[in-house]
Short mmCIF file of C-alpha atoms and ligand atoms in Angstrom, two decimals:
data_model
loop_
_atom_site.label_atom_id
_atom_site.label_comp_id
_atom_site.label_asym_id
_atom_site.label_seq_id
_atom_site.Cartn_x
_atom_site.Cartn_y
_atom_site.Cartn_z
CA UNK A 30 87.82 122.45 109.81
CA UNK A 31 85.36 122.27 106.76
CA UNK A 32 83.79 119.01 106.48
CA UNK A 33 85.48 117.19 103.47
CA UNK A 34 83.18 116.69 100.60
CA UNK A 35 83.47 112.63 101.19
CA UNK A 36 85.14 110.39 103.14
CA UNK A 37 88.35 108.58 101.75
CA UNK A 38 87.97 104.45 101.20
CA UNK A 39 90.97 102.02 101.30
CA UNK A 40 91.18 99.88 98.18
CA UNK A 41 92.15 96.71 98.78
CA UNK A 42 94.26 94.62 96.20
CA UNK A 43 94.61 91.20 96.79
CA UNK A 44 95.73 88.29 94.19
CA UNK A 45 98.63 84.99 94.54
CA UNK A 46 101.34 86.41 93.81
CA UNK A 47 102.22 87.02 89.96
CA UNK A 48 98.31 87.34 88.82
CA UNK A 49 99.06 91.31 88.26
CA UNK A 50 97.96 93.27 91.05
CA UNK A 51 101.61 95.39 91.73
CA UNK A 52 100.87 96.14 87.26
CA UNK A 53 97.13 96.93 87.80
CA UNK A 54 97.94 99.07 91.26
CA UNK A 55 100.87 100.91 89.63
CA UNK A 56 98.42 101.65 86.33
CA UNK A 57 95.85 103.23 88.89
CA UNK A 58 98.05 105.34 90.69
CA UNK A 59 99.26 106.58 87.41
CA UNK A 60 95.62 108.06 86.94
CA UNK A 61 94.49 108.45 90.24
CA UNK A 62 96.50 111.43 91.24
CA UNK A 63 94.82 112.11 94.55
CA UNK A 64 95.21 108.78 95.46
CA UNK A 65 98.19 107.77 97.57
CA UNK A 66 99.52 104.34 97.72
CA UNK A 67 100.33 102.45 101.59
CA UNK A 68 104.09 101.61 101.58
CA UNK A 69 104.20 98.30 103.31
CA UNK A 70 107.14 97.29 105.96
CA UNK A 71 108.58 94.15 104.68
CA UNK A 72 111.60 91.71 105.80
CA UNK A 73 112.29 90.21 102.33
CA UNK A 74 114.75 91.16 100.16
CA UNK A 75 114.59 93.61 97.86
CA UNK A 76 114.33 92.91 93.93
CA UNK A 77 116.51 94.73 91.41
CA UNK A 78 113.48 96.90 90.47
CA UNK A 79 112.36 97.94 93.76
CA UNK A 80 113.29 101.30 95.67
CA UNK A 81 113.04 101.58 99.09
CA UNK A 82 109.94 103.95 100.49
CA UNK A 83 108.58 103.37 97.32
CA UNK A 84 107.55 100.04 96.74
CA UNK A 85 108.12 99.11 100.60
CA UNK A 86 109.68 99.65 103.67
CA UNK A 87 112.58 97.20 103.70
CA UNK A 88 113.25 96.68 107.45
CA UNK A 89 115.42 94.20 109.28
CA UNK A 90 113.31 91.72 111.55
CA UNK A 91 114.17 93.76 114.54
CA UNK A 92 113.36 96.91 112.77
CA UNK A 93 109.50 95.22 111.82
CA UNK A 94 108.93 94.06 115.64
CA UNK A 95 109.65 97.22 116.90
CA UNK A 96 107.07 98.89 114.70
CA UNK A 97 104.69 95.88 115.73
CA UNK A 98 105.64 96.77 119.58
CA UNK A 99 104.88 100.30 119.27
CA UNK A 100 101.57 99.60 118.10
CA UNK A 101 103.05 100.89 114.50
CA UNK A 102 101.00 98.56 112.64
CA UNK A 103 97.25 98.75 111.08
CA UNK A 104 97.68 95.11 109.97
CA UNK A 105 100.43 92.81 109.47
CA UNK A 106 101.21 89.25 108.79
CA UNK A 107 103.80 87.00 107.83
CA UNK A 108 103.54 85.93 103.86
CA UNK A 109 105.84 83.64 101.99
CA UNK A 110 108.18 83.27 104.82
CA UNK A 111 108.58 86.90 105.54
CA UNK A 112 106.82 89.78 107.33
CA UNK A 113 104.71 92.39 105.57
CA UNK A 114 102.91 95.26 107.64
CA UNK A 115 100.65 98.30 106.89
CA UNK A 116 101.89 101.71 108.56
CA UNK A 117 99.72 103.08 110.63
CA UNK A 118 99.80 106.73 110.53
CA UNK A 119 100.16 107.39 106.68
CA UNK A 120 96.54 105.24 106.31
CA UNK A 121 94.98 107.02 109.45
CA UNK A 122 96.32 110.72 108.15
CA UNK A 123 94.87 109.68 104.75
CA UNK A 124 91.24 108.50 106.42
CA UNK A 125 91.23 111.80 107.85
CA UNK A 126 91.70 113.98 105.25
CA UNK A 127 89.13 112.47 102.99
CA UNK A 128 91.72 110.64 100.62
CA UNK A 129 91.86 107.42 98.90
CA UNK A 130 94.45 105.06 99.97
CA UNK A 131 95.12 101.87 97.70
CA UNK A 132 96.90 98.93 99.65
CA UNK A 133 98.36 95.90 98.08
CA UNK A 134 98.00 93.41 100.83
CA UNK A 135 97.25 89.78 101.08
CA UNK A 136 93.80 88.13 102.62
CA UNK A 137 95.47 87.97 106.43
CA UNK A 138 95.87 91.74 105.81
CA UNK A 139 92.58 92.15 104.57
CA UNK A 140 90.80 90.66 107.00
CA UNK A 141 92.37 92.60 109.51
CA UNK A 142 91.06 95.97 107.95
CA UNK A 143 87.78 94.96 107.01
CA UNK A 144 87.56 94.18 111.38
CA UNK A 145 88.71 97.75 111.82
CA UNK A 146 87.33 99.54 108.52
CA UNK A 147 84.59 97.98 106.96
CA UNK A 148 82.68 100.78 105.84
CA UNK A 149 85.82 101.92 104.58
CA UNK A 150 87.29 99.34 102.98
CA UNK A 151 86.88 97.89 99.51
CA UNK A 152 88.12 95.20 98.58
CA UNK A 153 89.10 93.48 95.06
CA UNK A 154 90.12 90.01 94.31
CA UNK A 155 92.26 89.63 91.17
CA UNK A 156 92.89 86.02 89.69
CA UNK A 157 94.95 84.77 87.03
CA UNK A 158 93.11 83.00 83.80
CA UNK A 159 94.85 79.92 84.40
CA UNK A 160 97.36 78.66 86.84
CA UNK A 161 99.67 77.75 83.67
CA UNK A 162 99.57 81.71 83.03
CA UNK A 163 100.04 82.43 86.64
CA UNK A 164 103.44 80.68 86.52
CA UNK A 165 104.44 81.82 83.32
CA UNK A 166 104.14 85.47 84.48
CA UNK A 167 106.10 84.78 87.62
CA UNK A 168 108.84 83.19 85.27
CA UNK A 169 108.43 85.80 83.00
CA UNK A 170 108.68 88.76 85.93
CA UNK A 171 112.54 87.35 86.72
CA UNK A 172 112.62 89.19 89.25
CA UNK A 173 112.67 86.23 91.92
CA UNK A 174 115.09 82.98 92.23
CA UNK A 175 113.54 79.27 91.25
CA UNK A 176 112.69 78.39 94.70
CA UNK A 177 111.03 81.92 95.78
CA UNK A 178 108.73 81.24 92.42
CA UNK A 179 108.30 77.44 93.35
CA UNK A 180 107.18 78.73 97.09
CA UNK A 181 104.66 81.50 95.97
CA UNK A 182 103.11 78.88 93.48
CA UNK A 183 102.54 76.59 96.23
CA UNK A 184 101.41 79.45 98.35
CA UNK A 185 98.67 80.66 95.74
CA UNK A 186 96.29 77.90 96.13
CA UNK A 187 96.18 78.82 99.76
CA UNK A 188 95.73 82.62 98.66
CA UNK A 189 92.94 82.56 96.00
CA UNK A 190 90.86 79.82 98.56
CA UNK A 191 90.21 83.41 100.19
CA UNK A 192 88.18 84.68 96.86
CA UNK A 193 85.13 84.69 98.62
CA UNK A 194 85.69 87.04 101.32
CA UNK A 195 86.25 89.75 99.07
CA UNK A 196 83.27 92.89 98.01
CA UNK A 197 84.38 91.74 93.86
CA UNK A 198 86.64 89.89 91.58
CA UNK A 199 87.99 90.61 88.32
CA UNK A 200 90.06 88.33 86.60
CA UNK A 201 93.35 89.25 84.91
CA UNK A 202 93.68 87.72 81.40
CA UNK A 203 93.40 91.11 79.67
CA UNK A 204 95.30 93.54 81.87
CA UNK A 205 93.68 97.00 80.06
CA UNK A 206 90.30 95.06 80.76
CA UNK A 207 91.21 93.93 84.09
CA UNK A 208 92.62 97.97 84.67
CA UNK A 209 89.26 99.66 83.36
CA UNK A 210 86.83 96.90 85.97
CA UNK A 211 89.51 97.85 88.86
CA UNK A 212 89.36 101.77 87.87
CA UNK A 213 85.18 101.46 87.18
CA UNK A 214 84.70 99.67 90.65
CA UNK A 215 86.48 102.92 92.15
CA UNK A 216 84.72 105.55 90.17
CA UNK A 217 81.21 103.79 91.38
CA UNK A 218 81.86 103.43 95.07
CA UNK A 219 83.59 107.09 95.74
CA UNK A 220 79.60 108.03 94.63
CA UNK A 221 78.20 105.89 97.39
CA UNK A 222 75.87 108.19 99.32
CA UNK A 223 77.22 107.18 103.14
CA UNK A 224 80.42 107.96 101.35
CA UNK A 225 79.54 111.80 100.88
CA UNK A 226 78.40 113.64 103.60
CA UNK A 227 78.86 116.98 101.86
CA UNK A 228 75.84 116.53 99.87
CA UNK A 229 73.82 117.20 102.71
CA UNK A 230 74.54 120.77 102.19
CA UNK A 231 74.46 120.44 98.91
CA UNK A 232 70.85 119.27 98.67
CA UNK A 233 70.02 121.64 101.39
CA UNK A 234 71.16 124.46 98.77
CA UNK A 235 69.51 122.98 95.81
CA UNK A 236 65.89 122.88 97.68
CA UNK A 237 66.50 126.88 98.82
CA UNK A 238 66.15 127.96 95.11
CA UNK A 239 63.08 129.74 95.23
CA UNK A 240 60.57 128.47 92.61
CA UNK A 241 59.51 130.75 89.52
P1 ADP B 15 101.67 90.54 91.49
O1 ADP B 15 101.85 91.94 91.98
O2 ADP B 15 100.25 90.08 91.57
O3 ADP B 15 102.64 89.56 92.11
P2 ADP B 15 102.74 91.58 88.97
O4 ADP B 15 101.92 92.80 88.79
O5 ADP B 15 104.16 91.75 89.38
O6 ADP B 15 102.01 90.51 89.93
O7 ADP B 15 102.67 90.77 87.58
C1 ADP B 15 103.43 89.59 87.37
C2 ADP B 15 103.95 89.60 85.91
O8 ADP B 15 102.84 89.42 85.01
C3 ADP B 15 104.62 90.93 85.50
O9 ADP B 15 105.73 90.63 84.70
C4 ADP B 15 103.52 91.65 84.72
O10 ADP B 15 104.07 92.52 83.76
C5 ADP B 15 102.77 90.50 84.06
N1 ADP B 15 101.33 90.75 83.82
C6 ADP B 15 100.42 91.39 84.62
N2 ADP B 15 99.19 91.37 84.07
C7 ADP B 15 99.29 90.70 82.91
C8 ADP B 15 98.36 90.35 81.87
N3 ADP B 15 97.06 90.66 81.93
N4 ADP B 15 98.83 89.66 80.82
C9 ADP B 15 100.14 89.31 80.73
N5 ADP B 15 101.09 89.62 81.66
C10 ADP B 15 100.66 90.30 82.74
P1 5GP B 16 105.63 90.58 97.26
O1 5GP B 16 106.74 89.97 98.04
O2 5GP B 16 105.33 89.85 95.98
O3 5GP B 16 105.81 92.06 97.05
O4 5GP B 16 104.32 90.45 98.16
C1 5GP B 16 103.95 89.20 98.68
C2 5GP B 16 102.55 89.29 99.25
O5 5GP B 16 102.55 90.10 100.42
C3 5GP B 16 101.52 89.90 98.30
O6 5GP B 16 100.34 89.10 98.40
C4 5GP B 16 101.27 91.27 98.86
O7 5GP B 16 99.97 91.72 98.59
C5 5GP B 16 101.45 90.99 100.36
N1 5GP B 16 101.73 92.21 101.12
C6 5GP B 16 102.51 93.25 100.76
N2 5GP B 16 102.51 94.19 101.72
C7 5GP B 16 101.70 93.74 102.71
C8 5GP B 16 101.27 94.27 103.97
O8 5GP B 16 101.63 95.37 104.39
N3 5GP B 16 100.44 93.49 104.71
C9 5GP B 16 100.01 92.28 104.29
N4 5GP B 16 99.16 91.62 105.09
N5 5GP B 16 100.38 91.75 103.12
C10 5GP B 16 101.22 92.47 102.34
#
């Protein structure tokens, strides 16, 4: 097999919930045609927007340990009272063949990659302007019931504490400004050199010119 011209890289969304990662991941895949998004396992329910094997997985418990069991599982971890988990042979078939794989997964997730990926992981921490916005556009989304919202609020204090451990951050207040940093981070790091070993070949053709 030819060497491919640069290795894939796993982009790695995280944000509390409602801060706009799903809007900003969706946007990128919309322009990104070569890159593939991970379609999670998850036990919660699904909202009226959501199609299964396209958004996620949706799995009964039983269904989600059995993947866990059989070693299914790149990362998982329970969030919000259910379980979420990245398949594992999509993201390793993806690695392989040199593509980009985007994954929307929270900081337990993350941290679980960067121990098995770290030179190919990146990883992007999106926050809200405000936490008065935050819950706004979780009211506004409508998509969950009072107590789901009043639970991921809670939970996104505990979430954004994890800021730190992440390679940037770009805050969401103006989404087509928080799209172009998320799409400008990716542009810059598929250039990294250890990310393309087919420019040893490449240099190696440009120096056999022969001078005039
Ligand atoms: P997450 O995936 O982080 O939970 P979503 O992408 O579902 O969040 O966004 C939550 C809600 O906020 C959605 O209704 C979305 O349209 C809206 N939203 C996302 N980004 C912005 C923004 N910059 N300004 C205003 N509303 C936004
Ligand atoms: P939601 O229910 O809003 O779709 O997602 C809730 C949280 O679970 C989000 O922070 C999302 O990033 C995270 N999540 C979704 N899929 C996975 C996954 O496969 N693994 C992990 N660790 N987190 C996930």
């Amino acid at each position: 097999m030819q060497e491919p011209d640069r290795r894939g890289l796993m982009l790695v969304l995280s944000s509390p919930s409602g801060a706009g990662k799903s809007t900003i991941a969706r946007n990128l895949l919309d322009k990104e045609r070569d890159m593939s998004l991970s379609v999670s396992l998850t036990t919660r329910a699904k909202r009226g927007s959501e199609i299964d094997g396209t958004h996620y997985h949706f799995v009964s418990e039983s269904e989600f340990l059995r993947y866990q069991a059989n070693d299914g599982l790149l990362e998982w971890a329970e969030v919000h009272g259910n379980y979420y988990g990245t398949p594992r042979d999509p993201a390793e078939q993806a690695m392989r063949q040199g593509k980009d794989m985007l994954f929307d997964i929270d900081w337990q997730g993350a941290l679980q990659l960067f121990e098995k990926a770290r030179a190919d992981v990146v990883s992007i921490f999106i926050l809200p302007p405000s936490m008065a916005e935050l819950k706004s556009r979780l009211e506004r989304r409508a998509e969950d019931a009072p107590e789901v919202i009043a639970k991921r609020l809670e939970n996104s204090r505990l979430e954004m504490e994890h800021w730190k451990e992440y390679d940037y951050v770009v805050v969401n207040e103006d989404l087509d400004k928080a799209f172009q940093e998320v799409r400008s981070i990716l542009i810059a790091e598929r250039l990294r050199r250890e990310r393309r070993p087919g420019l040893v070949n490449f240099v190696d053709g440009l120096l056999k010119i022969p001078k005039n």
